[in-house]
Amino acid sequence: MMKKAVFLDRDGVINPLVYNPKTSEYESPHYPDDFSIYAYVLKSLQLLKAQGFMNIVVSNQPSFAKGKTTMENLKAIAHLLDTFSAENGGLIDASYYCYHHPDGIAPEYTAKCLCRKPGTLFLENAVEKYNLDIQQCYFIGDQDTDIKCGNTMGVYTIKINNKHSLQKSGREPPRTTVNNLYEAALKIKSLSK
Ligand SMILES: [Mg+2]
Ligand SMILES: [Zn+2]
C-alpha cells in the first residue's frame, strides 16, 4: 500500500531563525545552543501523524560549506531534533540534509549538487524508499526554494509566512499560505478528510 508524507523544511518552520550579527541577517542556527524548537511543533507533528502522514524533514545546511560553522555543530543540531523526535515517540520518520553549497569554501562540500533545494533529489529518494503517493503529499516551507521544490515535485505546497525570510520568498507561488506549522497541520487535516 502506498504511504503519504509531509515534507518539512526545518529552519523557520520547526525552529526559529537566529540573528547573525556578522551578516545582520536571520539565519539557520550555527551552534547547538542557538537551536530551539517552536512550542507548537509537538502538537503539529502529532496531528500529522494522527492523519497517517510520515513526517520527513528536508533541509539545506550550507553553513559549514560556507565557513560559518563546523560540521560537528551542524550534526549536533541535527541530533537535537532527532532526540526531540525520539523522546516523543518518533514524530519525525526521516531527515534529509544537504550540506553542499555551489560557492562554498570547504572543498568537500562545495558542489552543484542535486539535493540542495529547490532540487528534488531527496524527495525522489523518499518517494521511492517509502512508496509514497505524491498526490497525497505536502511540502511546508518558508522560502521560495521550498515552494519551488514542492511545486516541481507536484506535491501540495504550503508557505509559512516568516518576517525574517521575506526577501527569500514571494516569487514562487504556493498553493496555500499560513502563519506557522500548526496552522499548516490544521490545513492539511482539513484537506485530507
Ligand atoms: Mg526555512
Ligand atoms: Zn546537496
Short mmCIF file of C-alpha atoms and ligand atoms in Angstrom, two decimals:
data_model
loop_
_atom_site.label_atom_id
_atom_site.label_comp_id
_atom_site.label_asym_id
_atom_site.label_seq_id
_atom_site.Cartn_x
_atom_site.Cartn_y
_atom_site.Cartn_z
CA MET A 1 0.00 0.00 0.00
CA MET A 2 1.24 3.49 -0.82
CA LYS A 3 2.03 5.86 2.01
CA LYS A 4 1.67 9.62 2.32
CA ALA A 5 4.12 12.15 3.75
CA VAL A 6 4.53 15.74 4.76
CA PHE A 7 7.91 17.13 3.75
CA LEU A 8 9.08 19.76 6.20
CA ASP A 9 11.67 22.44 5.83
CA ARG A 10 13.44 22.88 9.18
CA ASP A 11 14.75 26.41 9.80
CA GLY A 12 11.95 28.93 10.23
CA VAL A 13 9.40 26.11 10.32
CA ILE A 14 10.41 23.83 13.21
CA ASN A 15 12.99 26.10 14.85
CA PRO A 16 13.38 29.88 14.87
CA LEU A 17 15.99 31.55 12.71
CA VAL A 18 18.84 33.14 14.66
CA TYR A 19 20.19 36.66 14.29
CA ASN A 20 23.75 36.70 12.99
CA PRO A 21 25.46 39.99 13.83
CA LYS A 22 28.16 39.33 11.21
CA THR A 23 25.67 39.42 8.36
CA SER A 24 22.86 41.38 10.07
CA GLU A 25 20.51 38.62 8.90
CA TYR A 26 18.40 35.95 10.49
CA GLU A 27 19.97 32.64 9.54
CA SER A 28 19.96 28.95 10.38
CA PRO A 29 21.38 28.13 13.83
CA HIS A 30 25.15 27.57 13.75
CA TYR A 31 25.58 26.25 17.31
CA PRO A 32 23.57 23.75 19.36
CA ASP A 33 22.87 26.44 21.97
CA ASP A 34 21.14 28.52 19.28
CA PHE A 35 18.72 25.73 18.42
CA SER A 36 15.26 25.78 19.92
CA ILE A 37 12.00 24.19 18.80
CA TYR A 38 8.79 26.18 18.49
CA ALA A 39 6.30 25.22 21.22
CA TYR A 40 3.62 24.20 18.70
CA VAL A 41 5.85 21.73 16.83
CA LEU A 42 4.94 18.81 19.11
CA LYS A 43 1.17 19.11 18.62
CA SER A 44 1.64 19.90 14.93
CA LEU A 45 3.67 16.80 14.17
CA GLN A 46 1.38 14.70 16.38
CA LEU A 47 -1.62 15.96 14.41
CA LEU A 48 0.03 15.00 11.12
CA LYS A 49 0.96 11.55 12.44
CA ALA A 50 -2.64 11.08 13.60
CA GLN A 51 -3.75 11.74 10.00
CA GLY A 52 -1.47 8.93 8.84
CA PHE A 53 1.36 11.03 7.43
CA MET A 54 5.04 10.33 7.61
CA ASN A 55 6.93 13.46 8.72
CA ILE A 56 10.06 13.93 6.62
CA VAL A 57 12.49 16.82 7.19
CA VAL A 58 14.26 18.17 4.09
CA SER A 59 16.80 20.88 4.91
CA ASN A 60 19.61 22.81 3.25
CA GLN A 61 22.51 23.31 5.70
CA PRO A 62 25.32 25.04 3.79
CA SER A 63 26.88 26.87 6.74
CA PHE A 64 29.89 24.60 7.05
CA ALA A 65 30.46 24.69 3.29
CA LYS A 66 30.39 28.49 3.57
CA GLY A 67 32.77 28.57 6.53
CA LYS A 68 30.21 29.88 9.03
CA THR A 69 30.34 26.95 11.47
CA THR A 70 31.71 23.44 11.88
CA MET A 71 30.24 20.19 10.61
CA GLU A 72 30.27 18.97 14.24
CA ASN A 73 27.94 21.82 15.19
CA LEU A 74 25.59 21.06 12.32
CA LYS A 75 25.48 17.37 13.24
CA ALA A 76 24.92 18.25 16.91
CA ILE A 77 21.97 20.44 15.96
CA ALA A 78 20.51 17.67 13.78
CA HIS A 79 20.94 15.32 16.73
CA LEU A 80 18.94 17.65 18.99
CA LEU A 81 15.99 17.36 16.61
CA ASP A 82 16.42 13.59 16.38
CA THR A 83 16.35 13.43 20.19
CA PHE A 84 13.20 15.55 20.35
CA SER A 85 11.60 13.19 17.85
CA ALA A 86 12.66 10.05 19.71
CA GLU A 87 11.51 11.41 23.07
CA ASN A 88 8.08 11.93 21.58
CA GLY A 89 7.54 8.53 20.06
CA GLY A 90 9.28 9.05 16.73
CA LEU A 91 7.47 12.10 15.42
CA ILE A 92 9.94 12.51 12.56
CA ASP A 93 10.26 9.49 10.30
CA ALA A 94 13.27 10.63 8.26
CA SER A 95 15.58 13.62 7.87
CA TYR A 96 17.48 14.58 4.74
CA TYR A 97 20.18 17.24 4.99
CA CYS A 98 22.09 18.81 2.10
CA TYR A 99 25.42 20.17 3.35
CA HIS A 100 26.57 21.41 -0.05
CA HIS A 101 26.82 24.91 -1.46
CA PRO A 102 27.83 25.82 -5.01
CA ASP A 103 30.01 28.72 -3.81
CA GLY A 104 31.41 27.22 -0.63
CA ILE A 105 34.95 27.41 0.73
CA ALA A 106 35.11 23.86 2.16
CA PRO A 107 36.18 21.84 -0.89
CA GLU A 108 34.47 18.57 0.06
CA TYR A 109 31.08 20.28 0.33
CA THR A 110 31.44 22.80 -2.48
CA ALA A 111 29.43 21.42 -5.35
CA LYS A 112 26.45 21.97 -7.58
CA CYS A 113 24.51 19.06 -6.15
CA LEU A 114 21.07 17.74 -6.92
CA CYS A 115 19.97 17.51 -3.27
CA ARG A 116 20.06 21.22 -2.45
CA LYS A 117 16.53 22.62 -2.58
CA PRO A 118 14.94 23.55 -4.95
CA GLY A 119 16.49 20.33 -6.22
CA THR A 120 14.16 17.41 -5.72
CA LEU A 121 16.62 14.53 -5.28
CA PHE A 122 15.77 13.93 -1.59
CA LEU A 123 12.04 13.91 -2.35
CA GLU A 124 12.58 11.48 -5.21
CA ASN A 125 14.63 9.24 -2.93
CA ALA A 126 11.96 9.32 -0.21
CA VAL A 127 9.13 8.61 -2.67
CA GLU A 128 10.97 5.52 -3.86
CA LYS A 129 12.18 4.34 -0.45
CA TYR A 130 8.84 4.69 1.33
CA ASN A 131 6.49 4.07 -1.63
CA LEU A 132 4.85 7.48 -1.30
CA ASP A 133 1.82 8.63 -3.25
CA ILE A 134 2.84 12.17 -4.23
CA GLN A 135 -0.81 13.07 -4.88
CA GLN A 136 -1.29 12.82 -1.11
CA CYS A 137 1.97 14.54 -0.08
CA TYR A 138 2.63 18.08 1.11
CA PHE A 139 5.62 20.39 1.38
CA ILE A 140 5.75 23.00 4.15
CA GLY A 141 8.45 25.68 3.97
CA ASP A 142 9.19 29.35 4.46
CA GLN A 143 11.24 30.21 1.37
CA ASP A 144 10.85 30.18 -2.40
CA THR A 145 13.31 27.30 -2.67
CA ASP A 146 11.00 25.12 -0.55
CA ILE A 147 7.92 26.02 -2.57
CA LYS A 148 9.75 25.53 -5.85
CA CYS A 149 10.98 22.12 -4.70
CA GLY A 150 7.45 21.04 -3.78
CA ASN A 151 5.87 22.53 -6.90
CA THR A 152 8.44 20.83 -9.14
CA MET A 153 7.71 17.53 -7.45
CA GLY A 154 3.97 18.06 -7.84
CA VAL A 155 3.03 17.97 -4.17
CA TYR A 156 0.70 20.43 -2.44
CA THR A 157 2.81 23.37 -1.20
CA ILE A 158 2.20 25.38 1.97
CA LYS A 159 4.21 28.50 2.63
CA ILE A 160 4.78 29.70 6.17
CA ASN A 161 4.94 33.47 6.41
CA ASN A 162 8.11 34.46 8.16
CA LYS A 163 9.14 38.07 8.51
CA HIS A 164 12.80 37.10 8.52
CA SER A 165 12.77 35.32 5.17
CA LEU A 166 10.61 37.75 3.21
CA GLN A 167 13.44 38.66 0.87
CA LYS A 168 13.77 34.97 0.04
CA SER A 169 10.10 34.44 -0.69
CA GLY A 170 7.29 35.77 -2.82
CA ARG A 171 8.35 34.77 -6.32
CA GLU A 172 7.26 31.11 -6.30
CA PRO A 173 3.54 30.71 -5.66
CA PRO A 174 2.46 28.17 -3.02
CA ARG A 175 -0.96 26.54 -3.02
CA THR A 176 -1.66 27.97 0.43
CA THR A 177 -0.02 30.39 2.86
CA VAL A 178 -0.24 30.16 6.66
CA ASN A 179 1.46 31.76 9.67
CA ASN A 180 3.04 28.77 11.39
CA LEU A 181 3.43 24.99 11.37
CA TYR A 182 0.34 24.37 13.48
CA GLU A 183 -1.84 26.28 11.03
CA ALA A 184 -0.25 24.22 8.26
CA ALA A 185 -1.08 20.97 10.08
CA LEU A 186 -4.69 22.10 10.57
CA LYS A 187 -4.92 22.99 6.88
CA ILE A 188 -3.63 19.57 5.89
CA LYS A 189 -6.12 17.92 8.21
CA SER A 190 -8.98 19.85 6.59
CA LEU A 191 -7.77 18.93 3.08
CA SER A 192 -7.18 15.27 3.87
CA LYS A 193 -10.66 14.42 5.07
MG MG B 1 13.48 27.65 6.07
ZN ZN B 2 23.42 18.75 -1.71
#
